[in-house]
Coordinates of C-alpha atoms in Angstrom, one line a residue:
M103 CA -4.9 8.7 14.4
S104 CA -7.5 7.7 11.8
S105 CA -11.0 6.9 12.9
R106 CA -12.2 5.8 9.4
V107 CA -12.5 2.1 8.7
P108 CA -10.4 1.2 5.6
A109 CA -12.6 -0.2 2.8
Y110 CA -10.2 -2.7 1.3
D111 CA -11.6 -5.0 -1.3
E112 CA -8.5 -6.4 -2.8
A113 CA -4.9 -7.5 -1.9
Y114 CA -2.1 -9.1 -3.7
V115 CA -0.5 -12.3 -2.3
W116 CA 3.3 -12.5 -2.5
V117 CA 5.1 -15.8 -1.7
W118 CA 8.6 -16.9 -0.9
L119 CA 9.1 -20.0 -3.1
P120 CA 11.2 -22.9 -1.6
D121 CA 14.9 -22.0 -1.2
K122 CA 14.3 -18.4 -2.3
T123 CA 15.1 -15.2 -0.3
E124 CA 12.9 -12.8 -2.3
P125 CA 9.1 -13.0 -2.8
V126 CA 7.2 -13.1 -6.1
V127 CA 3.6 -12.1 -6.6
A128 CA 1.4 -15.2 -6.7
G129 CA -2.1 -13.7 -7.3
R130 CA -5.0 -11.5 -6.1
L131 CA -7.5 -11.7 -3.3
H132 CA -10.9 -10.1 -3.9
A133 CA -13.6 -9.5 -1.3
D134 CA -17.2 -9.8 -2.5
G135 CA -20.3 -10.2 -0.4
G136 CA -18.5 -11.4 2.7
L137 CA -16.4 -13.9 0.8
I138 CA -12.7 -13.6 -0.2
H139 CA -11.7 -15.3 -3.4
F140 CA -8.3 -15.9 -4.9
N141 CA -6.9 -16.3 -8.4
Y142 CA -3.3 -16.8 -9.5
G143 CA -1.5 -14.3 -11.7
R144 CA -0.6 -15.3 -15.2
S145 CA 3.0 -14.5 -14.6
Y146 CA 3.1 -16.7 -11.5
R147 CA 1.6 -19.7 -13.3
A148 CA 4.2 -19.3 -16.0
L149 CA 7.1 -19.6 -13.5
R150 CA 8.9 -22.9 -13.7
E151 CA 9.3 -22.9 -9.9
A152 CA 5.7 -22.0 -9.2
I153 CA 4.0 -24.2 -6.6
P154 CA 0.3 -24.3 -5.5
L155 CA -0.1 -22.2 -2.3
Y156 CA -1.8 -25.4 -1.0
L157 CA -3.5 -28.4 -2.4
P158 CA -6.2 -29.4 -2.8
E159 CA -7.4 -25.9 -1.8
L160 CA -5.7 -23.7 -4.4
P161 CA -4.6 -25.7 -7.5
L162 CA -2.5 -23.9 -10.1
D163 CA -5.5 -23.3 -12.3
A164 CA -6.5 -20.2 -14.2
G165 CA -9.4 -18.0 -13.1
E166 CA -11.1 -17.4 -9.8
L167 CA -10.8 -20.5 -7.7
P168 CA -13.9 -21.8 -5.8
L169 CA -13.9 -21.9 -2.1
L170 CA -14.1 -25.2 -0.2
P171 CA -17.5 -25.9 1.3
G172 CA -18.2 -23.9 4.4
L173 CA -15.2 -21.5 4.0
T174 CA -15.4 -17.7 3.5
M175 CA -11.8 -17.5 2.4
P176 CA -9.0 -19.9 1.5
G177 CA -7.8 -21.6 4.7
C178 CA -4.1 -21.3 3.7
I179 CA -4.6 -17.5 3.3
R180 CA -6.4 -17.3 6.7
D181 CA -3.4 -19.1 8.3
A182 CA -1.3 -16.1 7.5
A183 CA -3.7 -13.6 9.1
P184 CA -3.3 -12.2 12.6
D185 CA -5.3 -13.7 15.4
A186 CA -6.6 -12.2 18.6
W187 CA -3.5 -10.4 19.8
G188 CA -2.5 -9.1 16.3
R189 CA -6.0 -7.7 15.8
R190 CA -5.8 -5.9 19.1
V191 CA -2.5 -4.3 18.1
I192 CA -4.0 -3.2 14.8
L193 CA -7.1 -1.8 16.4
N194 CA -4.9 0.2 18.8
R195 CA -2.8 1.4 15.9
K196 CA -5.6 2.5 13.6
F197 CA -8.4 3.5 16.0
G198 CA -6.9 3.6 19.6
M199 CA -9.4 0.9 20.6
R200 CA -9.3 -2.0 22.9
G201 CA -9.5 -5.5 21.4
D202 CA -12.9 -6.2 23.0
E203 CA -14.4 -3.2 21.1
I204 CA -13.9 -5.0 17.8
A205 CA -17.5 -6.0 17.7
R206 CA -18.7 -2.5 16.8
L207 CA -16.3 -2.3 13.8
D208 CA -17.1 -4.0 10.5
L209 CA -13.6 -4.8 9.3
S210 CA -12.8 -7.0 6.3
E211 CA -10.3 -9.7 6.7
L212 CA -8.3 -7.9 4.0
T213 CA -7.9 -5.0 6.5
F214 CA -6.1 -7.3 8.9
L215 CA -4.0 -8.9 6.1
L216 CA -2.9 -5.5 4.8
E217 CA -2.4 -3.7 8.2
S218 CA -0.4 -6.4 9.9
G219 CA 3.4 -6.8 9.8
S220 CA 5.1 -8.5 6.9
D221 CA 7.2 -11.0 8.8
R222 CA 4.2 -13.2 9.3
T223 CA 4.1 -17.0 10.0
G224 CA 4.9 -19.1 6.9
A225 CA 5.8 -17.9 3.4
L226 CA 3.1 -15.4 2.4
D227 CA 2.7 -11.6 2.7
F228 CA 0.0 -9.2 1.4
Q229 CA 0.5 -6.0 -0.5
F230 CA -1.5 -3.3 -2.2
S231 CA 0.7 -3.6 -5.3
A232 CA 1.1 -6.5 -7.8
T233 CA 4.4 -5.1 -9.1
K234 CA 6.3 -3.6 -6.1
Y235 CA 6.9 -5.4 -2.8
E236 CA 7.2 -3.0 0.1
P237 CA 7.5 -4.9 3.4
R238 CA 6.0 -3.3 6.5
L239 CA 9.2 -3.3 8.7
P240 CA 9.6 -2.7 12.4
A241 CA 11.2 0.3 14.1
H242 CA 14.0 -0.6 16.5
A243 CA 12.8 -1.2 20.1
T244 CA 14.3 -2.9 23.1
L245 CA 12.6 -5.9 24.7
E246 CA 11.8 -3.7 27.7
E247 CA 10.1 -1.1 25.4
L248 CA 8.1 -3.9 23.7
V249 CA 6.9 -5.2 27.1
C250 CA 5.7 -1.7 28.0
A251 CA 4.1 -1.3 24.6
A252 CA 2.2 -4.6 25.0
E253 CA 0.9 -3.4 28.4
H254 CA -0.4 -0.2 26.7
V255 CA -2.3 -2.2 24.1
E256 CA -4.0 -4.3 26.7
Q257 CA -5.1 -1.0 28.5
G258 CA -6.2 0.6 25.2
I259 CA -3.6 3.4 25.5
P260 CA -2.4 4.7 22.1
L261 CA 1.3 4.0 21.4
T262 CA 4.0 6.4 20.2
P263 CA 4.7 6.2 16.5
E264 CA 8.0 4.4 17.1
L265 CA 6.6 1.7 19.5
D266 CA 3.5 1.4 17.3
Q267 CA 5.6 0.4 14.4
A268 CA 7.8 -1.9 16.5
L269 CA 4.9 -3.7 18.1
N270 CA 2.9 -3.8 14.8
H271 CA 5.7 -5.9 13.3
G272 CA 4.5 -8.8 15.4
S273 CA 0.8 -8.3 14.7
S274 CA 0.8 -10.9 12.0
I275 CA 1.7 -13.7 14.4
G276 CA -1.2 -15.9 15.6
G277 CA -2.5 -16.4 19.1
A278 CA -4.3 -14.5 21.8
R279 CA -1.5 -13.5 24.2
P280 CA 0.7 -10.4 24.1
K281 CA 3.8 -10.9 21.9
A282 CA 6.3 -9.4 19.5
L283 CA 8.9 -10.5 17.0
I284 CA 12.6 -10.3 17.8
D285 CA 15.4 -10.5 15.2
D286 CA 19.0 -10.4 16.5
G287 CA 20.4 -11.0 13.0
A288 CA 21.4 -14.7 13.7
A289 CA 18.0 -16.0 14.7
K290 CA 14.4 -14.9 14.8
H291 CA 12.2 -15.4 17.9
I292 CA 8.6 -14.8 19.0
A293 CA 8.6 -13.1 22.4
K294 CA 5.6 -13.8 24.6
F295 CA 4.9 -11.4 27.5
P296 CA 2.8 -11.7 30.6
S297 CA -0.8 -10.4 30.5
A298 CA -2.4 -8.1 32.9
T299 CA -5.1 -10.7 33.4
D300 CA -2.7 -13.5 34.4
L301 CA -3.5 -15.1 37.7
Y302 CA -0.3 -17.1 37.8
G303 CA 3.0 -17.4 36.0
V304 CA 1.7 -18.3 32.5
V305 CA 4.9 -17.4 30.7
K306 CA 6.9 -19.7 33.1
S307 CA 4.4 -22.5 32.8
E308 CA 4.7 -22.5 29.0
F309 CA 8.5 -22.5 29.3
I310 CA 8.4 -25.5 31.6
A311 CA 5.9 -27.4 29.4
M312 CA 7.9 -26.7 26.2
R313 CA 11.2 -27.7 27.9
L314 CA 9.7 -30.9 29.3
A315 CA 8.2 -31.8 26.0
T316 CA 11.7 -31.8 24.4
L317 CA 13.1 -33.8 27.3
C318 CA 10.3 -36.3 26.7
G319 CA 11.5 -36.8 23.2
I320 CA 9.0 -34.6 21.4
K321 CA 10.2 -32.4 18.6
A322 CA 9.4 -29.0 20.0
A323 CA 10.5 -25.4 19.2
P324 CA 13.6 -24.3 21.3
V325 CA 12.6 -21.9 24.1
S326 CA 14.4 -19.7 26.6
L327 CA 13.3 -17.5 29.5
V328 CA 14.6 -14.0 30.0
R329 CA 13.7 -10.9 32.1
A330 CA 12.8 -7.5 30.7
A331 CA 11.2 -4.5 32.5
G332 CA 10.9 -6.7 35.6
K333 CA 8.8 -9.2 33.7
D334 CA 9.3 -12.8 32.5
V335 CA 9.5 -13.1 28.7
L336 CA 9.4 -16.4 26.8
L337 CA 11.5 -16.5 23.6
I338 CA 10.5 -19.2 21.1
E339 CA 12.9 -19.7 18.2
R340 CA 11.1 -19.6 14.8
F341 CA 11.2 -22.7 12.7
D342 CA 9.6 -21.2 9.6
R343 CA 12.8 -19.1 8.8
I344 CA 16.1 -20.3 7.5
R345 CA 19.2 -18.1 7.6
T346 CA 21.2 -18.2 4.4
G347 CA 24.0 -15.8 3.9
G348 CA 22.7 -12.4 4.7
A349 CA 19.1 -13.2 3.9
W350 CA 16.2 -15.3 5.1
Q351 CA 14.3 -18.1 3.4
R352 CA 10.6 -18.6 4.5
K353 CA 9.0 -22.0 4.9
S354 CA 5.4 -22.4 3.8
M355 CA 3.1 -23.6 6.5
V356 CA -0.6 -24.6 6.8
S357 CA -2.5 -25.2 10.0
A358 CA -4.3 -28.4 10.9
L359 CA -7.5 -26.4 10.6
T360 CA -6.6 -25.9 6.9
L361 CA -5.6 -29.5 6.5
L362 CA -9.0 -30.5 7.8
A363 CA -10.8 -28.0 5.6
L364 CA -12.4 -26.2 8.5
D365 CA -12.6 -22.6 9.7
E366 CA -13.0 -21.2 13.2
M367 CA -16.7 -21.7 13.2
M368 CA -16.2 -25.4 12.6
A369 CA -13.1 -25.9 14.8
R370 CA -15.0 -27.9 17.3
Y371 CA -15.2 -30.7 14.8
A372 CA -11.4 -30.9 14.4
S373 CA -10.2 -34.4 15.2
Y374 CA -6.9 -36.0 15.8
Q375 CA -8.3 -39.2 14.2
D376 CA -9.1 -37.3 11.0
L377 CA -5.6 -35.6 11.1
A378 CA -4.0 -39.0 11.5
E379 CA -5.8 -40.2 8.4
I380 CA -4.4 -37.2 6.4
I381 CA -0.9 -38.0 7.8
R382 CA -1.1 -41.6 6.6
H383 CA -1.8 -40.5 3.0
R384 CA -0.1 -37.1 2.5
F385 CA 2.8 -36.6 4.9
T386 CA 6.4 -37.5 4.6
A387 CA 7.5 -40.3 7.0
P388 CA 3.9 -41.1 8.0
T389 CA 4.7 -43.8 10.6
E390 CA 7.2 -41.6 12.5
T391 CA 4.9 -38.6 12.2
L392 CA 1.9 -40.5 13.6
R393 CA 4.0 -41.6 16.6
E394 CA 5.1 -38.0 17.1
L395 CA 1.6 -36.7 17.0
F396 CA 0.4 -39.3 19.4
A397 CA 3.2 -38.4 21.8
R398 CA 2.1 -34.7 21.6
I399 CA -1.5 -35.7 22.5
V400 CA -0.3 -37.7 25.5
F401 CA 2.0 -34.9 26.7
N402 CA -0.8 -32.3 26.3
I403 CA -2.9 -34.4 28.7
L404 CA -0.1 -35.0 31.1
C405 CA 0.9 -31.3 31.3
G406 CA -2.7 -29.9 31.3
N407 CA -2.6 -28.2 27.9
T408 CA -6.3 -28.3 26.9
D409 CA -5.8 -25.4 24.3
D410 CA -4.6 -27.8 21.7
H411 CA -6.9 -26.4 19.0
A412 CA -6.3 -27.0 15.3
R413 CA -4.3 -23.8 14.8
N414 CA -1.8 -25.0 17.3
H415 CA -0.7 -27.8 15.0
A416 CA 0.8 -27.2 11.6
A417 CA 2.7 -28.7 8.7
F418 CA 5.3 -27.4 6.3
W419 CA 4.2 -27.4 2.6
D420 CA 6.7 -27.6 -0.2
G421 CA 4.2 -27.7 -3.1
S422 CA 3.6 -31.4 -3.0
N423 CA 4.4 -32.8 0.4
L424 CA 3.5 -32.1 4.0
T425 CA 5.8 -32.4 7.0
L426 CA 4.9 -31.9 10.6
T427 CA 6.4 -28.8 12.1
P428 CA 8.0 -28.7 15.6
A429 CA 5.4 -28.5 18.4
Y430 CA 4.6 -25.0 19.7
D431 CA 2.1 -23.3 22.0
I432 CA 2.2 -26.1 24.6
C433 CA 0.8 -24.1 27.5
P434 CA -0.9 -25.6 30.6
Q435 CA -4.3 -24.1 31.2
T436 CA -5.7 -22.9 34.5
R437 CA -7.7 -25.6 36.2
S438 CA -9.8 -25.5 39.3
G439 CA -11.1 -29.1 39.3
Q440 CA -10.1 -32.4 37.7
E441 CA -12.4 -33.2 34.8
A442 CA -11.2 -31.5 31.5
S443 CA -11.4 -32.0 27.8
Q444 CA -9.1 -31.3 24.9
A445 CA -9.9 -28.6 22.3
M446 CA -9.6 -31.3 19.5
L447 CA -11.5 -34.6 19.5
I448 CA -9.1 -37.5 20.1
S449 CA -11.2 -40.2 18.3
G450 CA -14.9 -40.5 17.5
N451 CA -16.7 -38.0 19.7
N452 CA -14.3 -38.4 22.6
R453 CA -12.2 -35.4 23.7
M454 CA -11.8 -36.2 27.4
S455 CA -8.4 -35.4 28.8
R456 CA -7.6 -38.9 29.9
I457 CA -4.7 -41.2 29.0
A458 CA -7.4 -43.9 28.4
S459 CA -8.7 -41.7 25.5
C460 CA -5.3 -41.9 24.0
L461 CA -4.9 -45.7 24.4
D462 CA -8.3 -46.3 22.9
A463 CA -7.2 -44.2 19.8
A464 CA -3.7 -45.7 19.6
H465 CA -4.5 -47.9 16.5
H466 CA -5.3 -44.8 14.5
F467 CA -1.7 -43.8 15.0
L468 CA -0.4 -47.3 14.0
L469 CA 0.5 -48.1 17.6
S470 CA -0.4 -51.2 19.6
K471 CA -1.8 -50.7 23.1
A472 CA 1.5 -52.0 24.5
Q473 CA 3.5 -49.5 22.5
A474 CA 1.2 -46.7 23.6
I475 CA 1.5 -47.7 27.3
T476 CA 5.3 -47.7 27.0
L477 CA 5.3 -44.3 25.5
V478 CA 3.1 -42.9 28.3
E479 CA 5.4 -44.6 30.9
H480 CA 8.4 -42.9 29.2
Q481 CA 6.9 -39.5 29.4
L482 CA 5.8 -39.9 33.1
R483 CA 9.4 -40.9 34.1
S484 CA 10.9 -38.1 32.0
I485 CA 8.6 -35.5 33.6
A486 CA 9.5 -36.8 37.1
D487 CA 13.2 -36.9 36.4
N488 CA 13.3 -33.4 34.9
W489 CA 10.7 -31.5 36.9
P490 CA 12.9 -30.2 39.7
G491 CA 15.7 -29.0 37.3
T492 CA 13.3 -27.4 34.9
C493 CA 11.5 -25.6 37.7
E494 CA 14.9 -24.3 39.0
E495 CA 15.7 -23.1 35.5
A496 CA 12.5 -21.2 35.4
R497 CA 13.0 -19.8 38.9
L498 CA 9.6 -21.1 39.8
S499 CA 8.4 -20.3 43.3
D500 CA 7.2 -23.0 45.7
I501 CA 3.7 -21.5 45.5
D502 CA 3.6 -21.9 41.7
R503 CA 5.2 -25.4 41.9
N504 CA 2.4 -26.5 44.2
L505 CA -0.1 -24.8 41.9
F506 CA 1.1 -26.6 38.8
W507 CA 2.1 -30.0 40.2
G508 CA -0.8 -32.4 40.4
R509 CA -3.2 -29.9 39.0
Q510 CA -2.0 -28.9 35.5
F511 CA 0.8 -31.4 35.4
L512 CA -0.2 -35.1 36.1
N513 CA -3.8 -34.2 37.2
P514 CA -5.3 -37.4 38.7
Y515 CA -8.2 -37.1 36.2
A516 CA -5.8 -38.0 33.4
F517 CA -5.4 -41.5 34.9
T518 CA -9.1 -42.4 35.4
E519 CA -10.8 -45.1 33.4
L520 CA -7.6 -47.1 32.9
T521 CA -8.2 -50.8 32.6
G522 CA -6.3 -54.1 32.1
S523 CA -2.6 -53.7 31.4
A524 CA -2.9 -49.9 31.6
K525 CA -3.8 -49.9 35.3
G526 CA -0.2 -49.6 36.2
L527 CA 0.0 -46.1 34.7
H528 CA -2.4 -44.9 37.4
A529 CA -0.2 -46.3 40.2
L530 CA 3.0 -44.9 38.5
A531 CA 1.5 -41.5 38.3
K532 CA 0.3 -41.6 41.9
E533 CA 3.8 -42.6 43.1
I534 CA 5.5 -39.9 41.0
R535 CA 3.1 -37.1 42.2
A536 CA 3.8 -38.0 45.8
R537 CA 7.6 -38.6 45.4
V538 CA 8.3 -35.4 43.4
R539 CA 6.2 -33.2 45.6
A540 CA 8.1 -34.5 48.6

């Protein structure tokens, strides 16, 4: 196992163009003084099918493209980089280190781009070569082996070469929790595993929230819950891949953080109100999309998902148009009290996890207050009707049901500060909490 930090200062960006099953080289990344710049290749710009990797960030212009203010690398490129879990896997693989030891390593972002698996989110990959594409492919491993491998990474135990290669395949997928990529030939899934630090059934809670979101009418990624090595594993069907014949097309994606021209250091300024403005001007089906996004904000508050940061929202990009992706990473967060706030601002400087915050912002989503109240009522009744069956499907224990219900799901704080015609939502939520618990 190497202990030397790779000194990568360049990488080539390969892209799957719309409806294609093979990538082409798009351009070159170059690291200089803590910044990473991009320029398109002449051959790519000459392609009739060439599209900008994202506008307005990377227009199809010649030469090194300037970074947007405040960014150290293009946001659409950073979207394809691994986040916390992927970085832990890479650190284990290269150095046999725990993820919390990253602070004493000075690693370039290009290291994480070039050391992570090739089947990453969206339609990009990163290579050492501008002429030959060599994907970093997984070794075969069972789901049980992947669960055990993830446990070893959390403990800082080096992996066998085979499990190292298998788990590293999923290192390009974002997020902080243990996970891997699963490909059964007919479909691709992200598998999420329990963590050694979990104090309750986190995997089951995400399954329940994702399932209930769909039952509330939200367009969410399909999920299933399986058992492996005695552990619960959540399988999320990937929506950025399309099976065609014996090959896969990849759909280009950008996060809301990139849409808002922010990076992680500025993520606290991310706002649903600002995102709604972008949707009105740049998205397909803006009216329907605004209603869908509003429904997701409401559901996040009703289920206790306060981790709704701007990387947990995304859009497909086809070179000219943006389309909201299915919802993902809807995971209720642990909560000891009532007062809570969302990761993204809802409107103005308000991020409080209240339905009243949503109603005050409804006009930004082209909804009247009456329409917004009706939407909340629908979600409340849908959660009440489907809670028992969804908990049964998840094999949720009575202890966890009592832990989730009324704390993460339908926490009383969500219904404070309601006034006028919205007061009935408080009474409805109170009645549902008592009736369903009984």
